[in-house]
XYZ file of N, CA and C in Angstrom:
855
model
N 0.850 -1.191 0.000
C 0.000 0.000 0.000
C 0.884 1.238 0.000
N 0.649 2.150 -0.929
C 1.454 3.359 -1.011
C 1.037 4.345 0.053
N 1.912 5.306 0.310
C 1.607 6.336 1.297
C 0.342 7.094 0.921
N 0.165 7.336 -0.391
C -1.006 8.108 -0.828
C -2.303 7.358 -0.567
N -2.252 6.008 -0.613
C -3.483 5.233 -0.418
C -3.659 4.732 1.010
N -2.804 5.140 1.914
C -2.900 4.716 3.309
C -4.199 5.216 3.922
N -4.868 4.402 4.731
C -6.137 4.830 5.337
C -5.919 5.974 6.325
N -6.958 6.765 6.498
C -6.890 7.854 7.473
C -6.849 7.285 8.879
N -6.413 8.096 9.817
C -6.348 7.652 11.213
C -7.737 7.299 11.720
N -8.749 8.102 11.375
C -10.116 7.824 11.819
C -10.594 6.476 11.288
N -10.360 6.217 10.016
C -10.775 4.949 9.419
C -10.031 3.779 10.046
N -8.755 3.951 10.274
C -7.950 2.892 10.877
C -8.413 2.593 12.293
N -8.745 3.632 13.047
C -9.215 3.433 14.422
C -10.538 2.683 14.442
N -11.452 3.052 13.525
C -12.751 2.362 13.480
C -12.589 0.911 13.051
N -11.695 0.639 12.124
C -11.430 -0.745 11.723
C -10.828 -1.536 12.871
N -9.866 -0.946 13.549
C -9.206 -1.614 14.675
C -10.220 -1.931 15.776
N -11.094 -0.992 16.061
C -12.121 -1.211 17.087
C -13.035 -2.364 16.681
N -13.446 -2.390 15.434
C -14.318 -3.458 14.949
C -13.649 -4.820 15.075
N -12.388 -4.892 14.733
C -11.660 -6.166 14.776
C -11.448 -6.626 16.215
N -10.991 -5.726 17.046
C -10.645 -6.087 18.426
C -11.887 -6.455 19.233
N -13.027 -5.803 18.947
C -14.233 -6.043 19.726
C -15.051 -7.222 19.225
N -14.611 -7.898 18.170
C -15.377 -9.036 17.675
C -15.316 -10.174 18.694
N -16.465 -10.741 19.060
C -16.473 -11.759 20.122
C -15.737 -13.042 19.774
N -15.528 -13.315 18.489
C -14.858 -14.549 18.086
C -13.377 -14.352 17.758
N -12.824 -13.202 18.108
C -11.409 -12.980 17.909
C -11.089 -12.167 16.667
N -9.808 -11.839 16.538
C -9.367 -10.932 15.475
C -9.560 -11.519 14.083
N -9.311 -12.810 13.910
C -9.454 -13.414 12.582
C -10.884 -13.261 12.068
N -11.854 -13.522 12.941
C -13.258 -13.340 12.552
C -13.580 -11.867 12.383
N -12.980 -11.040 13.240
C -13.228 -9.609 13.148
C -12.778 -9.022 11.829
N -11.636 -9.470 11.318
C -11.118 -8.976 10.035
C -12.067 -9.321 8.888
N -12.699 -10.503 8.996
C -13.598 -10.954 7.919
C -15.029 -10.464 8.093
N -15.331 -9.845 9.236
C -16.693 -9.389 9.507
C -17.130 -8.337 8.475
N -18.416 -8.306 8.136
C -18.891 -7.369 7.106
C -18.522 -5.916 7.380
N -18.654 -5.480 8.631
C -18.340 -4.079 8.934
C -16.860 -3.788 8.681
N -15.978 -4.689 9.102
C -14.546 -4.481 8.888
C -14.218 -4.497 7.397
N -14.869 -5.373 6.652
C -14.619 -5.452 5.211
C -15.066 -4.176 4.505
N -16.153 -3.589 4.993
C -16.600 -2.338 4.391
C -15.620 -1.208 4.680
N -15.049 -1.225 5.884
C -14.122 -0.159 6.255
C -12.796 -0.283 5.508
N -12.218 -1.496 5.515
C -10.922 -1.721 4.857
C -10.965 -3.058 4.119
N -11.493 -3.092 2.923
C -11.613 -4.366 2.194
C -10.285 -5.087 2.021
N -9.203 -4.331 1.829
C -7.918 -4.966 1.580
C -7.431 -5.782 2.763
N -7.843 -5.397 3.976
C -7.352 -6.071 5.179
C -7.864 -7.498 5.289
N -9.026 -7.793 4.706
C -9.575 -9.147 4.788
C -8.682 -10.143 4.045
N -8.047 -9.693 2.970
C -7.176 -10.567 2.181
C -5.714 -10.444 2.596
N -5.349 -9.237 3.017
C -3.936 -9.008 3.350
C -3.834 -8.180 4.617
N -4.107 -8.785 5.784
C -4.046 -8.010 7.027
C -2.672 -7.414 7.299
N -1.627 -8.034 6.743
C -0.275 -7.518 6.962
C -0.063 -6.165 6.272
N -0.961 -5.812 5.350
C -0.852 -4.506 4.714
C -1.301 -3.389 5.647
N -2.002 -3.775 6.717
C -2.471 -2.793 7.693
C -1.687 -2.906 8.994
N -1.502 -4.130 9.480
C -0.749 -4.385 10.712
C 0.428 -5.273 10.359
N 1.607 -4.774 10.537
C 2.803 -5.540 10.179
C 2.992 -6.726 11.127
N 3.437 -7.852 10.610
C 3.792 -8.967 11.515
C 5.086 -8.639 12.245
N 5.311 -9.347 13.338
C 6.582 -9.211 14.060
C 7.459 -10.420 13.725
N 8.574 -10.535 14.380
C 9.454 -11.673 14.126
C 8.826 -12.993 14.531
N 7.970 -12.938 15.550
C 7.415 -14.188 16.077
C 5.905 -14.316 15.907
N 5.228 -13.241 15.519
C 3.770 -13.270 15.440
C 3.285 -12.767 14.084
N 2.218 -13.397 13.581
C 1.583 -12.902 12.362
C 0.776 -11.645 12.684
N 0.291 -10.996 11.672
C -0.536 -9.800 11.867
C -1.780 -10.125 12.691
N -2.432 -11.239 12.365
C -3.653 -11.628 13.085
C -3.332 -11.964 14.537
N -2.235 -12.642 14.772
C -1.844 -12.986 16.147
C -1.566 -11.726 16.962
N -0.963 -10.733 16.347
C -0.729 -9.466 17.058
C -2.056 -8.801 17.412
N -3.005 -8.795 16.471
C -4.326 -8.218 16.740
C -5.059 -9.008 17.815
N -4.858 -10.322 17.836
C -5.536 -11.171 18.819
C -5.110 -10.842 20.249
N -3.909 -10.347 20.417
C -3.469 -9.942 21.760
C -4.392 -8.859 22.286
N -4.692 -7.879 21.453
C -5.564 -6.785 21.866
C -7.006 -7.263 22.047
N -7.446 -8.155 21.143
C -8.799 -8.682 21.269
C -8.960 -9.442 22.584
N -7.960 -10.257 22.917
C -8.008 -11.009 24.173
C -7.987 -10.061 25.373
N -7.134 -9.066 25.326
C -7.037 -8.112 26.436
C -8.335 -7.343 26.624
N -8.989 -7.010 25.515
C -10.248 -6.256 25.592
C -11.291 -7.034 26.379
N -11.531 -8.285 25.983
C -12.555 -9.065 26.676
C -12.102 -9.477 28.072
N -10.819 -9.732 28.234
C -10.320 -10.103 29.558
C -10.562 -8.978 30.556
N -10.332 -7.741 30.128
C -10.550 -6.602 31.020
C -12.032 -6.431 31.352
N -12.904 -6.570 30.357
C -14.336 -6.418 30.617
C -14.858 -7.540 31.513
N -14.386 -8.754 31.293
C -14.795 -9.870 32.151
C -14.272 -9.686 33.574
N -13.109 -9.115 33.704
C -12.552 -8.819 35.022
C -13.439 -7.834 35.770
N -13.944 -6.843 35.062
C -14.848 -5.861 35.673
C -16.139 -6.539 36.113
N -16.693 -7.386 35.274
C -17.951 -8.050 35.630
C -17.757 -9.038 36.770
N -16.612 -9.697 36.833
C -16.310 -10.553 37.991
C -16.362 -9.744 39.282
N -15.818 -8.527 39.233
C -15.771 -7.681 40.428
C -17.146 -7.137 40.781
N -17.985 -6.878 39.779
C -19.300 -6.296 40.038
C -20.324 -7.339 40.469
N -20.125 -8.597 40.087
C -21.114 -9.646 40.373
C -20.468 -10.852 41.058
N -19.817 -10.658 42.195
C -19.107 -11.785 42.819
C -20.033 -12.895 43.312
N -21.199 -12.530 43.864
C -22.105 -13.561 44.378
C -22.828 -14.249 43.221
N -23.228 -13.492 42.216
C -23.835 -14.090 41.023
C -22.876 -15.102 40.414
N -21.604 -14.758 40.361
C -20.589 -15.647 39.792
C -20.488 -16.939 40.591
N -20.576 -16.844 41.904
C -20.472 -18.042 42.732
C -21.690 -18.937 42.567
N -22.871 -18.330 42.389
C -24.083 -19.128 42.210
C -24.042 -19.877 40.884
N -23.610 -19.193 39.819
C -23.583 -19.807 38.492
C -22.367 -20.700 38.280
N -21.322 -20.526 39.101
C -20.021 -21.164 38.954
C -19.201 -20.377 37.927
N -17.884 -20.255 38.160
C -17.055 -19.358 37.345
C -17.108 -19.596 35.841
N -17.062 -20.862 35.401
C -17.043 -21.119 33.959
C -18.351 -20.705 33.301
N -19.471 -21.048 33.937
C -20.775 -20.684 33.375
C -20.968 -19.168 33.395
N -20.500 -18.528 34.473
C -20.609 -17.064 34.541
C -19.799 -16.411 33.428
N -18.560 -16.873 33.223
C -17.711 -16.305 32.176
C -18.357 -16.476 30.801
N -18.997 -17.610 30.590
C -19.623 -17.876 29.294
C -20.797 -16.919 29.050
N -21.676 -16.782 30.043
C -22.845 -15.920 29.841
C -22.441 -14.452 29.842
N -21.414 -14.095 30.595
C -20.931 -12.715 30.582
C -20.351 -12.366 29.219
N -19.637 -13.291 28.620
C -19.066 -13.047 27.291
C -20.178 -12.927 26.245
N -21.213 -13.765 26.370
C -22.363 -13.647 25.467
C -23.023 -12.277 25.620
N -23.140 -11.835 26.847
C -23.735 -10.519 27.095
C -22.898 -9.414 26.455
N -21.594 -9.469 26.648
C -20.719 -8.431 26.107
C -20.740 -8.425 24.581
N -20.870 -9.602 23.975
C -20.927 -9.669 22.515
C -22.178 -8.982 21.985
N -23.281 -9.085 22.726
C -24.539 -8.486 22.283
C -24.739 -7.069 22.825
N -23.953 -6.708 23.839
C -24.084 -5.383 24.452
C -22.702 -4.762 24.608
N -22.031 -4.456 23.514
C -20.677 -3.896 23.620
C -20.689 -2.538 24.309
N -19.567 -2.210 24.904
C -19.444 -0.930 25.595
C -19.634 0.223 24.614
N -20.504 1.169 24.978
C -20.772 2.327 24.120
C -20.448 3.637 24.820
N -19.841 3.560 25.981
C -19.627 4.743 26.806
C -18.136 4.939 27.061
N -17.752 6.188 27.327
C -16.349 6.484 27.602
C -15.878 5.834 28.889
N -16.790 5.670 29.856
C -16.440 4.988 31.096
C -17.120 3.620 31.107
N -16.753 2.794 32.070
C -17.318 1.454 32.148
C -18.355 1.319 33.256
N -18.801 2.450 33.806
C -19.769 2.406 34.908
C -21.076 1.738 34.505
N -21.492 1.938 33.249
C -22.776 1.408 32.800
C -22.612 0.156 31.942
N -21.435 -0.409 31.939
C -21.162 -1.563 31.086
C -22.183 -2.676 31.284
N -22.480 -3.020 32.535
C -23.324 -4.186 32.817
C -24.728 -3.809 33.257
N -25.199 -2.615 32.904
C -26.506 -2.165 33.376
C -27.630 -3.124 32.980
N -27.512 -3.765 31.819
C -28.564 -4.662 31.334
C -28.285 -6.126 31.660
N -27.243 -6.392 32.382
C -26.851 -7.778 32.629
C -27.896 -8.566 33.418
N -28.495 -8.027 34.502
C -29.512 -8.812 35.210
C -30.681 -9.224 34.322
N -31.159 -8.315 33.466
C -32.242 -8.682 32.548
C -31.776 -9.720 31.532
N -30.533 -9.609 31.098
C -29.975 -10.592 30.173
C -29.982 -11.974 30.812
N -29.567 -12.057 32.065
C -29.569 -13.345 32.764
C -30.987 -13.904 32.857
N -31.937 -13.037 33.183
C -33.314 -13.493 33.350
C -33.881 -14.085 32.064
N -33.409 -13.624 30.912
C -33.966 -14.078 29.636
C -33.116 -15.128 28.932
N -31.858 -15.272 29.311
C -30.965 -16.164 28.560
C -30.480 -17.380 29.343
N -30.630 -17.380 30.651
C -30.219 -18.557 31.414
C -31.290 -19.637 31.306
N -30.910 -20.903 31.392
C -31.923 -21.970 31.396
C -32.806 -21.846 32.631
N -34.033 -22.273 32.494
C -34.974 -22.164 33.610
C -34.515 -23.038 34.774
N -34.767 -22.560 35.969
C -34.393 -23.318 37.163
C -34.140 -22.394 38.328
N -34.056 -22.984 39.512
C -33.896 -22.159 40.715
C -32.566 -21.430 40.738
N -31.493 -22.094 40.322
C -30.185 -21.436 40.338
C -30.177 -20.226 39.407
N -30.797 -20.375 38.238
C -30.844 -19.278 37.285
C -31.692 -18.130 37.811
N -32.852 -18.450 38.359
C -33.724 -17.407 38.891
C -33.085 -16.665 40.046
N -32.446 -17.411 40.931
C -31.763 -16.781 42.063
C -30.610 -15.913 41.568
N -29.840 -16.416 40.608
C -28.705 -15.651 40.086
C -29.164 -14.336 39.476
N -30.267 -14.354 38.733
C -30.772 -13.126 38.121
C -31.177 -12.107 39.181
N -31.802 -12.569 40.265
C -32.198 -11.661 41.339
C -30.989 -11.120 42.105
N -30.028 -11.982 42.373
C -28.808 -11.528 43.037
C -28.095 -10.501 42.161
N -28.086 -10.744 40.858
C -27.466 -9.784 39.932
C -28.173 -8.435 39.985
N -29.472 -8.440 40.147
C -30.209 -7.172 40.256
C -29.763 -6.397 41.492
N -29.563 -7.109 42.600
C -29.088 -6.438 43.809
C -27.678 -5.903 43.602
N -26.809 -6.740 43.030
C -25.425 -6.302 42.839
C -25.327 -5.140 41.851
N -26.181 -5.127 40.841
C -26.196 -3.990 39.915
C -26.695 -2.732 40.628
N -27.723 -2.881 41.468
C -28.238 -1.741 42.223
C -27.168 -1.180 43.153
N -26.335 -2.047 43.714
C -25.250 -1.578 44.574
C -24.277 -0.706 43.785
N -24.002 -1.083 42.542
C -23.146 -0.256 41.694
C -23.808 1.086 41.408
N -25.100 1.051 41.120
C -25.815 2.272 40.759
C -25.872 3.264 41.916
N -26.184 2.787 43.109
C -26.310 3.724 44.225
C -24.946 4.252 44.657
N -23.907 3.448 44.461
C -22.572 3.933 44.801
C -22.196 5.130 43.922
N -22.626 5.109 42.666
C -22.291 6.174 41.723
C -23.308 7.315 41.703
N -24.393 7.193 42.475
C -25.443 8.210 42.458
C -24.949 9.516 43.086
N -25.596 10.639 42.741
C -25.185 11.929 43.313
C -25.269 11.932 44.839
N -24.404 12.704 45.446
C -24.386 12.837 46.900
C -25.284 13.997 47.296
N -26.337 13.719 48.070
C -27.294 14.729 48.506
C -27.452 14.617 50.024
N -27.504 15.750 50.698
C -27.646 15.743 52.160
C -29.045 15.259 52.539
N -29.158 14.196 53.355
C -30.489 13.686 53.725
C -31.158 14.523 54.808
N -32.467 14.368 54.880
C -33.222 15.010 55.958
C -32.926 14.298 57.275
N -32.896 15.067 58.337
C -32.736 14.489 59.674
C -34.074 13.940 60.152
N -34.006 12.991 61.076
C -35.230 12.397 61.617
C -36.134 13.457 62.230
N -35.549 14.449 62.889
C -36.354 15.504 63.518
C -37.120 16.315 62.482
N -36.553 16.521 61.310
C -37.240 17.275 60.254
C -38.456 16.508 59.747
N -38.336 15.203 59.657
C -39.467 14.391 59.202
C -40.529 14.318 60.299
N -40.102 14.151 61.539
C -41.048 14.058 62.662
C -41.822 15.355 62.851
N -41.247 16.463 62.416
C -41.911 17.766 62.603
C -43.061 17.988 61.635
N -43.218 17.115 60.646
C -44.321 17.262 59.693
C -45.608 16.815 60.359
N -46.544 17.687 60.478
C -47.808 17.378 61.132
C -48.703 16.506 60.269
N -49.530 15.674 60.921
C -50.416 14.773 60.185
C -51.388 15.533 59.293
N -51.732 16.765 59.687
C -52.655 17.556 58.873
C -52.014 18.026 57.563
N -50.693 17.889 57.445
C -49.990 18.295 56.223
C -49.742 17.140 55.267
N -50.046 15.927 55.695
C -49.707 14.758 54.898
C -50.372 14.762 53.520
N -51.572 15.371 53.418
C -52.279 15.360 52.133
C -51.613 16.254 51.101
N -50.744 17.144 51.548
C -50.192 18.155 50.649
C -48.679 18.030 50.447
N -48.040 17.139 51.179
C -46.582 17.080 51.124
C -46.084 15.763 50.537
N -44.993 15.864 49.798
C -44.295 14.699 49.275
C -42.878 14.692 49.829
N -42.382 13.513 50.112
C -40.986 13.378 50.507
C -40.144 13.081 49.266
N -39.059 13.791 49.097
C -38.160 13.588 47.962
C -37.171 12.493 48.331
N -37.098 11.461 47.483
C -36.264 10.305 47.793
C -34.814 10.561 47.414
N -33.926 9.953 48.157
C -32.499 10.034 47.871
C -32.208 9.366 46.519
N -31.474 10.025 45.634
C -31.135 9.365 44.361
C -30.273 8.115 44.550
N -29.641 7.977 45.714
C -28.831 6.787 46.004
C -29.700 5.736 46.694
N -30.853 5.419 46.067
C -31.779 4.422 46.597
C -32.376 3.656 45.428
N -32.452 2.336 45.558
C -33.128 1.498 44.584
C -34.063 0.551 45.327
N -35.282 0.410 44.804
C -36.274 -0.493 45.367
C -36.461 -1.662 44.401
N -36.385 -2.882 44.917
C -36.392 -4.072 44.068
C -37.454 -5.065 44.515
N -38.255 -5.522 43.565
C -39.174 -6.642 43.796
C -38.499 -7.883 43.225
N -38.295 -8.884 44.065
C -37.509 -10.064 43.682
C -38.354 -11.326 43.753
N -38.021 -12.292 42.916
C -38.746 -13.566 42.896
C -38.207 -14.549 43.925
N -37.004 -14.307 44.418
C -36.343 -15.219 45.350
C -35.843 -14.431 46.568
N -35.580 -15.113 47.680
C -34.972 -14.448 48.837
C -33.484 -14.196 48.596
N -33.202 -13.345 47.628
C -31.831 -13.154 47.154
C -30.953 -12.475 48.193
N -31.527 -11.563 48.961
C -30.724 -10.859 49.960
C -30.236 -11.814 51.044
N -31.107 -12.704 51.493
C -30.701 -13.699 52.489
C -29.590 -14.592 51.933
N -29.730 -14.969 50.678
C -28.718 -15.820 50.050
C -27.385 -15.084 49.962
N -27.414 -13.811 49.606
C -26.180 -13.031 49.540
C -25.508 -12.953 50.900
N -26.308 -12.735 51.937
C -25.744 -12.668 53.292
C -25.048 -13.975 53.655
N -25.687 -15.088 53.305
C -25.109 -16.393 53.634
C -23.805 -16.623 52.875
N -23.804 -16.374 51.589
C -22.611 -16.627 50.777
C -21.468 -15.703 51.170
N -21.780 -14.421 51.384
C -20.726 -13.480 51.769
C -20.228 -13.756 53.183
N -21.041 -14.466 53.967
C -20.618 -14.856 55.302
C -19.852 -16.171 55.323
N -19.579 -16.734 54.148
C -18.787 -17.960 54.076
C -19.599 -19.231 54.137
N -20.930 -19.120 54.121
C -21.774 -20.307 54.168
C -22.216 -20.688 52.752
N -22.635 -21.925 52.584
C -23.120 -22.412 51.293
C -24.571 -22.833 51.470
N -25.494 -21.899 51.257
C -26.906 -22.216 51.498
C -27.484 -23.108 50.402
N -28.543 -23.820 50.747
C -29.264 -24.576 49.734
C -29.998 -23.603 48.816
N -30.230 -24.046 47.596
C -30.976 -23.199 46.667
C -32.394 -23.023 47.196
N -32.851 -21.809 47.395
C -34.186 -21.594 47.948
C -35.269 -21.766 46.894
N -36.462 -22.048 47.352
C -37.621 -22.063 46.462
C -38.034 -20.625 46.171
N -38.754 -20.395 45.081
C -39.208 -19.038 44.789
C -40.057 -18.486 45.935
N -39.760 -17.270 46.321
C -40.550 -16.569 47.351
C -40.374 -15.074 47.129
N -41.469 -14.401 46.882
C -41.387 -12.972 46.566
C -40.839 -12.201 47.762
N -39.829 -11.404 47.509
C -39.246 -10.571 48.556
C -39.070 -9.153 48.027
N -38.867 -8.237 48.963
C -38.768 -6.821 48.627
C -37.507 -6.263 49.290
N -36.682 -5.637 48.501
C -35.407 -5.160 49.032
C -35.195 -3.700 48.674
N -34.442 -3.022 49.519
C -33.968 -1.686 49.164
C -32.445 -1.697 49.255
N -31.838 -1.013 48.304
C -30.389 -0.846 48.275
C -30.132 0.648 48.339
N -29.295 1.077 49.269
C -29.106 2.509 49.462
C -27.686 2.800 49.911
N -27.306 4.062 49.774
C -25.986 4.494 50.223
C -26.157 5.512 51.322
N -25.442 5.292 52.388
C -25.400 6.253 53.488
C -23.962 6.731 53.595
N -23.743 8.034 53.381
C -22.386 8.565 53.267
C -21.715 7.851 52.097
N -20.661 7.098 52.348
C -19.960 6.426 51.257
C -20.020 4.904 51.390
N -21.011 4.424 52.137
C -21.169 2.992 52.354
C -22.493 2.535 51.751
N -22.477 1.419 51.006
C -23.685 0.877 50.388
C -24.257 -0.217 51.284
N -25.589 -0.169 51.454
C -26.288 -1.145 52.288
C -27.430 -1.759 51.482
N -27.875 -2.920 51.931
C -29.056 -3.562 51.339
C -29.860 -4.176 52.474
N -31.175 -4.067 52.342
C -32.021 -4.518 53.448
C -33.374 -4.946 52.889
N -33.883 -6.071 53.376
C -35.229 -6.490 53.003
C -36.256 -5.616 53.705
N -37.399 -5.452 53.064
C -38.508 -4.695 53.629
C -39.762 -5.556 53.610
N -40.673 -5.282 54.536
C -41.953 -5.976 54.510
C -42.760 -5.470 53.316
N -43.766 -6.234 52.873
C -44.591 -5.746 51.761
C -45.196 -4.366 52.029
N -45.659 -4.120 53.259
C -46.260 -2.822 53.577
C -45.221 -1.701 53.524
N -44.042 -1.960 54.081
C -42.977 -0.957 54.005
C -42.628 -0.636 52.552
N -42.529 -1.684 51.760
C -42.154 -1.495 50.362
C -43.216 -0.706 49.610
N -44.490 -1.009 49.866
C -45.563 -0.267 49.194
C -45.486 1.217 49.523
N -45.191 1.529 50.778
C -45.103 2.934 51.170
C -43.943 3.626 50.468
N -42.790 2.998 50.488
C -41.621 3.589 49.830
C -41.828 3.725 48.330
N -42.395 2.691 47.708
C -42.621 2.738 46.268
C -43.606 3.842 45.903
N -44.627 4.043 46.743
C -45.590 5.116 46.486
C -44.907 6.478 46.593
N -44.078 6.652 47.615
C -43.352 7.917 47.752
C -42.423 8.144 46.562
N -41.769 7.089 46.127
C -40.851 7.210 44.995
C -41.596 7.604 43.718
N -42.851 7.152 43.595
C -43.630 7.467 42.398
C -44.221 8.870 42.440
N -44.049 9.585 43.563
C -44.544 10.953 43.664
C -45.806 11.121 44.466
N -46.239 10.090 45.176
C -47.447 10.190 45.996
C -47.211 11.086 47.208
N -48.280 11.681 47.702
C -48.180 12.435 48.949
C -48.014 11.460 50.103
N -47.667 11.989 51.258
C -47.530 11.134 52.439
C -48.831 10.393 52.739
N -49.972 11.103 52.640
C -51.256 10.467 52.928
C -51.534 9.346 51.942
N -51.296 9.582 50.664
C -51.518 8.553 49.650
C -50.602 7.350 49.864
N -49.364 7.610 50.226
C -48.410 6.523 50.437
C -48.801 5.677 51.638
N -49.260 6.315 52.702
C -49.678 5.565 53.894
C -50.893 4.703 53.572
N -51.833 5.243 52.832
C -53.014 4.451 52.448
C -52.598 3.239 51.611
N -51.635 3.431 50.715
C -51.158 2.305 49.907
C -50.508 1.232 50.776
N -49.821 1.662 51.820
C -49.108 0.720 52.679
C -50.046 -0.121 53.531
N -51.129 0.463 54.009
C -51.981 -0.233 54.986
C -53.280 -0.739 54.382
N -53.382 -0.699 53.060
C -54.634 -1.164 52.444
C -54.887 -2.632 52.817
N -56.141 -2.906 53.138
C -56.511 -4.263 53.522
C -56.217 -4.613 54.963
N -55.652 -3.676 55.731
C -55.338 -3.948 57.143
C -56.141 -3.009 58.025
N -56.616 -3.553 59.124
C -57.343 -2.730 60.103
C -56.427 -2.467 61.288
N -56.031 -1.210 61.426
C -55.122 -0.825 62.496
C -55.714 0.335 63.274
N -55.554 0.276 64.591
C -55.984 1.413 65.406
C -55.068 2.594 65.123
N -55.552 3.776 65.454
C -54.755 4.983 65.213
C -53.438 4.924 65.974
N -53.477 4.423 67.203
C -52.247 4.351 68.000
C -51.253 3.360 67.404
N -51.760 2.205 66.976
C -50.870 1.200 66.414
C -50.272 1.685 65.095
N -51.094 2.349 64.278
C -50.606 2.879 63.013
C -49.530 3.935 63.243
N -49.771 4.814 64.206
C -48.802 5.869 64.493
C -47.486 5.274 64.980
N -47.568 4.259 65.836
C -46.348 3.632 66.349
C -45.574 2.943 65.221
N -46.309 2.251 64.343
C -45.661 1.550 63.240
C -44.987 2.531 62.286
N -45.699 3.581 61.904
C -45.139 4.565 60.991
C -43.951 5.290 61.620
N -44.074 5.586 62.903
C -42.971 6.253 63.592
C -41.705 5.415 63.570
N -41.861 4.116 63.782
C -40.697 3.219 63.771
C -40.089 3.148 62.370
N -40.947 3.002 61.364
C -40.447 2.925 59.996
C -39.689 4.188 59.592
N -40.292 5.327 59.851
C -39.667 6.571 59.399
C -38.394 6.885 60.176
N -38.310 6.467 61.406
C -37.044 6.635 62.135
C -35.944 5.792 61.488
N -36.289 4.546 61.137
C -35.306 3.671 60.476
C -34.891 4.254 59.128
N -35.867 4.724 58.368
C -35.566 5.253 57.040
C -34.781 6.561 57.111
N -35.115 7.392 58.092
C -34.366 8.636 58.258
C -32.918 8.341 58.640
N -32.718 7.344 59.495
C -31.359 6.955 59.873
C -30.591 6.420 58.664
N -31.313 5.820 57.725
C -30.681 5.320 56.502
C -30.472 6.427 55.476
N -31.022 7.600 55.720
C -30.843 8.727 54.799
C -31.653 8.607 53.518
N -32.862 8.034 53.597
C -33.637 7.783 52.384
C -34.317 9.020 51.823
N -34.487 10.066 52.641
C -35.223 11.245 52.197
C -34.310 12.464 52.196
N -34.445 13.273 51.144
C -33.531 14.417 51.002
C -34.267 15.747 50.894
N -35.592 15.731 50.925
C -36.309 17.003 50.834
C -37.796 16.810 50.989
N -38.519 17.910 51.121
C -39.977 17.923 51.237
C -40.519 18.850 50.151
N -41.507 18.371 49.420
C -42.129 19.171 48.354
C -43.614 19.303 48.625
N -44.182 20.466 48.327
C -45.610 20.695 48.549
C -46.360 20.519 47.245
N -47.514 19.860 47.317
C -48.361 19.664 46.137
C -48.901 21.002 45.653
């Protein structure tokens, strides 16, 4: 190839990216339709684009980068989903993670959102069974932990500020939720399983049982905690923009509680939530 016909840097970079990111390696990447459209000559003579070395062919040199690319992404997913990996076993996890990366290549300058769709991918691509269902739910928790860790830092309301809201104001006020909070409806007791595995125990695979979890960050520490169905309904209503009165009605629907018992229950819940920093402001309807 003459100097005059040499590809531009932009074209070369796009070809290199296409080749290196191909899930089946550099040899397949060079022959892929997109790469052929970018640099047709490379499919027949890759050495015209990437020179061989004394010990490696052009394709072998490209394969080093292709291997490093996926190895680095798999390393990140291993770190983000340690419990999911243990449930699926390392080889099976690596296989499904690689399938995910092939169908969901990185499109962002950072890798924070690399695996955002991974829990849904597991739910739709793993074979049916308790291990698969549990793994998908655990992955949802682990993904939420990543999300809340990266969420904006906002000063939470103190418990006294929440307690000062009079019951006569509940119809007109909304509590603003901390952006470092995720509410999850799960098909399995995934949080209990995570606690057991991270504690060094090997629990039996649980049967399906609907559970409700919240994942949140307090200061710079991420926490996860199961909630009762009533607690979850209240939090979910607040998150959707309901007033305090509407959220309380959603939480206690179908239950007959005396005013004193309701007040005691709500007081306990809101003290716990305020200590967790779940609320960051008050808005008036």
